């Protein structure tokens, strides 16, 4: 499958917010775990260290996979 530079640029623009969200999740795992869930609790819930480590690890793996995906796309254009 041949991708043009325009296709790669479009995919980069589409996935840029996804990459930004993954980077935010890596640096603020507790906030990202509770994102959209705070209204359920009367007090601030406590997130376990295990959940924080899992969130950081999964976001790091996803960041690496997204970057590798784009590198493969860019290299396939040439």
PDB file of C-alpha atoms in Angstrom, residues 29-31 33-34 45-52 55:
ATOM      1  CA  UNK A  29      -1.694   9.397  35.646  1.00  0.00           C
ATOM      2  CA  UNK A  30      -3.830  10.062  38.715  1.00  0.00           C
ATOM      3  CA  UNK A  31      -5.748  12.861  37.024  1.00  0.00           C
ATOM      4  CA  UNK A  33      -7.558   7.842  35.834  1.00  0.00           C
ATOM      5  CA  UNK A  34     -10.140  10.052  37.537  1.00  0.00           C
ATOM      6  CA  UNK A  45     -10.849   9.059  45.748  1.00  0.00           C
ATOM      7  CA  UNK A  46      -7.402   7.611  46.315  1.00  0.00           C
ATOM      8  CA  UNK A  47      -5.744   5.843  43.404  1.00  0.00           C
ATOM      9  CA  UNK A  48      -3.423   2.943  44.179  1.00  0.00           C
ATOM     10  CA  UNK A  49       0.245   2.977  43.229  1.00  0.00           C
ATOM     11  CA  UNK A  50      -0.315  -0.164  41.185  1.00  0.00           C
ATOM     12  CA  UNK A  51      -2.962   1.585  39.065  1.00  0.00           C
ATOM     13  CA  UNK A  52      -0.687   4.601  38.599  1.00  0.00           C
ATOM     14  CA  UNK A  55      -1.396   3.696  33.590  1.00  0.00           C
TER      15      UNK A  55
END
